[in-house]
Amino acid sequence: MPKKIVKGQELSQPARASARVLKRLYVREVPDEHKPAEALKWLDYYRKDRRSLVMAMESCVKCGVCANECHAYLGTKDPNNIPAGRADLMRKVYKRYFTVQGRLFGNLVGAEEITMDTLEKWYSYYYQCTECRRCGHVCPFGIDTCEVTMAGREILWGIGMVPDLQGAASAAVYERGNQGNMTKQALIETHDFLSDEIEEERGLRMEFPVDKPNSDILYVPSSADYLLNPETLKGACQFFEYVGANWTISSHMTEAGNFGLLTEQHSVQRELVERLWRTVAELGIKKIVFGECGHGWRAWKMYTPSLTDYAIAGAGYDYHKRVPIVHVHDEVAAYVKLGKLKLNPRDNRLVPVGQSVTLHDPCNYCRACNLIQNLRVNLYASVPEVREMTPNGEKNFCCGGGSAVLYDDPEMFELRGKFSLKKVAQIKATEADILCAPCSICKAQFYGILHEYHHLDIPINGLIDFVGAALVFKGHRQI
Amino acid sequence: MELFVGKILPYVTVAILLGGITWRIWRWMIGRIVHNITLAPFPSSWGAAVAWILWQIVSFWNIFKFDKPLWVGAWPMHVALVSIFGGHVLGIATLGSQFHLLLPWIVTEAQSEAASNALGTTFGLIFLVALLYLLYRRFAVEKVRVISAPSDYLHLLLLIVIVGVGDYMRLFHAVAVEYLAARDFMLGLILFHPGPMPVIHETGLMNWYFFVHFLAVQIMLIIFPFSKLMHPFGILWNRWIYNRPYPEPPMGMPGVKLKL
Ligand code: HEM
Ligand code: SF4
Ligand code: SF4
Ligand code: SF4
């Protein structure tokens, strides 16, 4: 996408979705001359709907604590990438139209009219935020600029300013129930291939059941695993086979991610939630286990209860409590803590003895979902040596690709490289041989950035990959 | 002039302050907390969540952890601010005998007044120095300068005027306002019988230092509800969204052969 020039400043923007993609998303593009007015109406709507947005708009004191804690600002030194500066792109407009001081004093308090330039800036900078919430973690008031980014992207979506990547993935969700646009046939073919691989490695055959009626467990992998992370699929399969689960994967809903959370919570996010509950009803599922995806886990764990706010398929009140939603690493860790999985870290196909692994805490796990300790329980039990990054856990820095800013157009790719500078410095400092990144977007970012941008040639794996490879099967199943 | 600032404006100020705060909080409460978006590590209970919020408030823990140069200015500034606020209320109401009333068997009235004066002067100076430091920081540190609006500097300047004049009255006895004079003036306002503003002892003329101090404070209180000065309330309403417990589902998968 050619660079936009706004008031002499160059803006990098992701390529926009074409009219054809917008149509598949049921999105109507508002003509440019009406965009500012309509965006303002949406802003008015969101400020009345979400307290998190109002509080972010109204409680920042411009202390600057968040600046050096955002990898995007650290990598680019662009003031609009300071979390408070990013929020200010919206706050200026908010002040001008919705506050007393902004109406009376305008510029003096930093208020500004909304124009097409404003929206072009939003489209640039709200897609340079990875929604990693590190700013929320460090702000003395707990102001979470991620909430501003989410609202900004939703407003842009509402007037038809949608990136092609997010747009195409969401259209695929409407059509096939996964962001990779995979057919059932493609799933089954990949499964067969992976079953063959496991048989070669283990000497025993394990199948991946698809749409199996009367299953107890629904496993929801990330669709990206089918294209990029086969070891992650194999790891999960080996875990379920080891414990003897009556499990299945659904072809109607093969997506642990949910881009709707990141760009459009009203329609896209709900589409997958509805697909999930329909699948549960159809297959008689008793518990849902999610695979590795950072933002996805946030969407499913933290948002599904509040999105299950109407009767779906006659499921009834509080359905999400009767059919709990859990993460595969929480389940694995429960076994590991009780010593019920036989894992041999010294006989791990993916980590030769003498090599060490470092763990990248996906932001959405470690700041949004409280999944910090259990990752370590599982990793330490499965590999010979772990080297922690500093800082880690809830203080960890984002990989720079979060919220799927995984754009390939040259200037956006360049930005992804800059966003990852902090992360790469952290990885290098550990001197580990292998990188464990238990999130599909983190993996995709690292595949592209570590190898092609930083020329750091280091293998990248998920975490369940290591668990699966370290499991000790006795000739046959361990039970 | 004196009539307006000393006898009419104070009532307007209080009305705007209280009405404004109520109005602003009412606006915050319109939006829902739609989803549970608590930040990890999740508090284990509401008690733990509230304890964490209070800890953040008294220690400025996040500023301490992530920006020590700011903490060095901001925390003493706020401690001085709160102390001075308390000192104004208690010292003026009790004519400086607040410590005597608190610990009558240890502190005499004279000692209490001396302590009140000493603390007032100390915190007054800390306040001023810290504010000047914060103003300097806003100019000098790039990451803060680039996100500052003119109003961010003006807030600090307004406070510097208030404290500067206040400290001046404390340090130069010729223009000082005694506790008694201040109390009579405030009492007059509270009882809706506003009296004249304190005068300069020697000359018996109007104390313009006090006038400026009193006016600047009122300006601050008027803009309080319509500016970032609302942040002591903002922190409560904002952290209420982000620091809350989350009930985790139980572990263990139905129908497995290897049970937990
Ligand atoms: C509750 C916890 C509080 C926190 C974490 C907090 C934090 C901050 C921070 C970070 C600043 C910015 C300093 C700067 O300008 O560089 C600030 C300024 C200020 N705070 Fe607080 N504050 C708190 C409570 C209060 C309270 C209770 C008051 C009293 C009413 C107050 C009054 C002020 C004033 C007057 C300023 C300076 C004005 C300005 O820069 O706009 N704060 N505070
Ligand atoms: S840390 Fe919080 S209050 Fe300070 S500038 Fe950033 S968002 Fe604003
Ligand atoms: S969410 Fe992350 S990327 Fe976005 S502003 Fe905050 S720290 Fe920066
Ligand atoms: S991609 Fe990974 S590291 Fe980055 S925001 Fe998502 S979870 Fe964070």
CSV table of C-alpha atoms in Angstrom, one decimal, chain A residues 47-52 54-55 58 60-65 67-69 82 85 94 98 100-101 107-109 133 136-144 147 216-217 239-240 242-245 286-287 298 301-303 306 325-326 330-331 334-335 340 366-370 394 477 479, chain B residues 23-24 27-42 56 62-63 65-67 70 137-138 142-144 146-152 154 225-228 230-235 237-242 246 248-260:
chain,number,residue,atom,x,y,z
A,47,ARG,CA,-18.3,6.0,25.0
A,48,LYS,CA,-21.8,5.3,26.3
A,49,ASP,CA,-21.4,1.6,25.9
A,50,ARG,CA,-18.0,0.9,27.4
A,51,ARG,CA,-16.8,2.2,30.7
A,52,SER,CA,-13.2,1.1,29.9
A,54,VAL,CA,-14.6,6.5,28.9
A,55,MET,CA,-12.1,6.0,31.7
A,58,GLU,CA,-10.9,10.8,30.9
A,60,CYS,CA,-4.8,10.0,31.8
A,61,VAL,CA,-2.5,12.6,33.4
A,62,LYS,CA,0.1,12.4,30.7
A,63,CYS,CA,2.7,11.2,33.1
A,64,GLY,CA,4.6,9.3,30.5
A,65,VAL,CA,5.2,6.1,32.5
A,67,ALA,CA,6.1,5.4,26.9
A,68,ASN,CA,9.2,3.3,27.4
A,69,GLU,CA,7.1,0.2,28.3
A,82,ILE,CA,3.4,6.1,23.0
A,85,GLY,CA,-0.1,9.4,22.4
A,94,TYR,CA,-13.4,13.0,22.3
A,98,PHE,CA,-17.8,15.3,24.4
A,100,VAL,CA,-16.9,20.8,28.7
A,101,GLN,CA,-13.2,21.8,28.6
A,107,ASN,CA,-6.5,23.6,21.5
A,108,LEU,CA,-5.5,24.8,25.0
A,109,VAL,CA,-6.6,21.4,26.4
A,133,ARG,CA,-1.8,-4.5,27.3
A,136,GLY,CA,-2.4,-1.2,31.1
A,137,HIS,CA,0.0,-3.2,33.3
A,138,VAL,CA,2.4,-0.3,33.9
A,139,CYS,CA,0.0,2.7,34.1
A,140,PRO,CA,-0.4,4.0,37.6
A,141,PHE,CA,-4.2,4.3,37.0
A,142,GLY,CA,-4.4,1.0,35.0
A,143,ILE,CA,-5.4,2.8,31.8
A,144,ASP,CA,-5.5,0.1,29.1
A,147,GLU,CA,-9.4,-0.8,24.9
A,216,ASP,CA,-16.8,-35.7,25.6
A,217,ILE,CA,-14.1,-33.2,24.7
A,239,PHE,CA,-1.8,-35.8,25.1
A,240,PHE,CA,-5.4,-36.7,24.4
A,242,TYR,CA,-2.2,-40.6,26.4
A,243,VAL,CA,-5.0,-39.8,28.9
A,244,GLY,CA,-7.5,-41.8,26.8
A,245,ALA,CA,-9.9,-39.0,26.1
A,286,LYS,CA,-19.1,-31.8,27.9
A,287,LYS,CA,-15.9,-29.8,28.0
A,298,ARG,CA,-8.4,-14.2,25.8
A,301,LYS,CA,-11.8,-17.4,28.4
A,302,MET,CA,-12.7,-13.8,29.2
A,303,TYR,CA,-15.3,-12.8,26.7
A,306,SER,CA,-20.4,-12.4,28.6
A,325,ILE,CA,-14.0,-23.7,28.6
A,326,VAL,CA,-10.4,-24.5,29.5
A,330,ASP,CA,-4.2,-25.7,32.3
A,331,GLU,CA,-5.4,-29.3,31.9
A,334,ALA,CA,-3.1,-30.3,36.4
A,335,TYR,CA,-1.8,-33.7,35.4
A,340,LYS,CA,0.3,-38.4,36.4
A,366,CYS,CA,0.3,-13.5,30.8
A,367,ARG,CA,-1.6,-10.2,31.1
A,368,ALA,CA,-5.1,-11.1,30.1
A,369,CYS,CA,-5.6,-14.7,31.1
A,370,ASN,CA,-3.4,-15.4,34.2
A,394,GLU,CA,3.1,-10.5,33.3
A,477,ARG,CA,-1.0,-46.2,25.4
A,479,ILE,CA,-2.9,-46.8,30.5
B,23,TRP,CA,-21.8,15.0,37.1
B,24,ARG,CA,-18.5,13.6,35.8
B,27,ARG,CA,-21.1,10.1,33.1
B,28,TRP,CA,-18.5,7.5,33.8
B,29,MET,CA,-21.2,5.2,35.2
B,30,ILE,CA,-23.3,5.3,32.0
B,31,GLY,CA,-21.0,2.9,30.2
B,32,ARG,CA,-21.1,-0.8,31.3
B,33,ILE,CA,-18.2,-3.0,32.3
B,34,VAL,CA,-19.1,-5.2,29.4
B,35,HIS,CA,-16.6,-8.1,29.8
B,36,ASN,CA,-14.3,-9.2,32.7
B,37,ILE,CA,-11.1,-7.6,31.5
B,38,THR,CA,-9.1,-7.9,34.7
B,39,LEU,CA,-5.3,-7.7,34.4
B,40,ALA,CA,-3.1,-10.6,35.5
B,41,PRO,CA,-2.0,-11.7,38.0
B,42,PHE,CA,-5.7,-12.0,38.8
B,56,GLN,CA,-1.2,1.4,44.3
B,62,ASN,CA,3.6,1.3,39.3
B,63,ILE,CA,5.4,4.6,39.1
B,65,LYS,CA,8.6,0.2,39.5
B,66,PHE,CA,8.6,1.6,36.0
B,67,ASP,CA,9.7,5.2,36.3
B,70,LEU,CA,9.0,10.4,38.2
B,137,ARG,CA,10.5,17.2,33.7
B,138,ARG,CA,7.6,18.0,31.4
B,142,GLU,CA,11.1,14.0,25.5
B,143,LYS,CA,8.6,11.2,26.1
B,144,VAL,CA,6.6,13.5,28.3
B,146,VAL,CA,5.6,15.1,23.2
B,147,ILE,CA,2.3,14.0,24.8
B,148,SER,CA,1.7,17.2,26.8
B,149,ALA,CA,-0.9,19.8,25.9
B,150,PRO,CA,-0.7,23.4,27.0
B,151,SER,CA,-3.1,22.6,29.8
B,152,ASP,CA,-0.7,20.1,31.3
B,154,LEU,CA,-0.9,25.3,33.1
B,225,PRO,CA,-14.1,18.5,37.8
B,226,PHE,CA,-13.4,19.4,34.1
B,227,SER,CA,-9.7,18.4,33.9
B,228,LYS,CA,-7.2,15.6,34.6
B,230,MET,CA,-10.1,14.3,38.6
B,231,HIS,CA,-7.6,11.5,38.6
B,232,PRO,CA,-7.9,10.6,42.3
B,233,PHE,CA,-11.5,9.6,41.4
B,234,GLY,CA,-10.4,8.2,38.0
B,235,ILE,CA,-8.0,5.7,39.6
B,237,TRP,CA,-13.3,3.9,38.8
B,238,ASN,CA,-10.7,2.7,36.4
B,239,ARG,CA,-9.0,0.1,38.6
B,240,TRP,CA,-12.4,-1.2,39.5
B,241,ILE,CA,-12.6,-2.4,35.9
B,242,TYR,CA,-9.1,-3.9,35.7
B,246,TYR,CA,-12.2,-14.1,38.0
B,248,GLU,CA,-11.6,-20.3,37.2
B,249,PRO,CA,-13.4,-23.4,36.0
B,250,PRO,CA,-12.4,-26.7,37.7
B,251,MET,CA,-9.8,-28.9,36.0
B,252,GLY,CA,-10.2,-32.5,35.0
B,253,MET,CA,-11.7,-33.8,31.8
B,254,PRO,CA,-14.9,-35.9,31.7
B,255,GLY,CA,-14.7,-39.4,30.3
B,256,VAL,CA,-10.9,-39.8,30.3
B,257,LYS,CA,-9.3,-43.1,31.2
B,258,LEU,CA,-6.4,-41.5,33.1
B,259,LYS,CA,-8.2,-39.5,35.7
B,260,LEU,CA,-6.8,-36.6,37.7
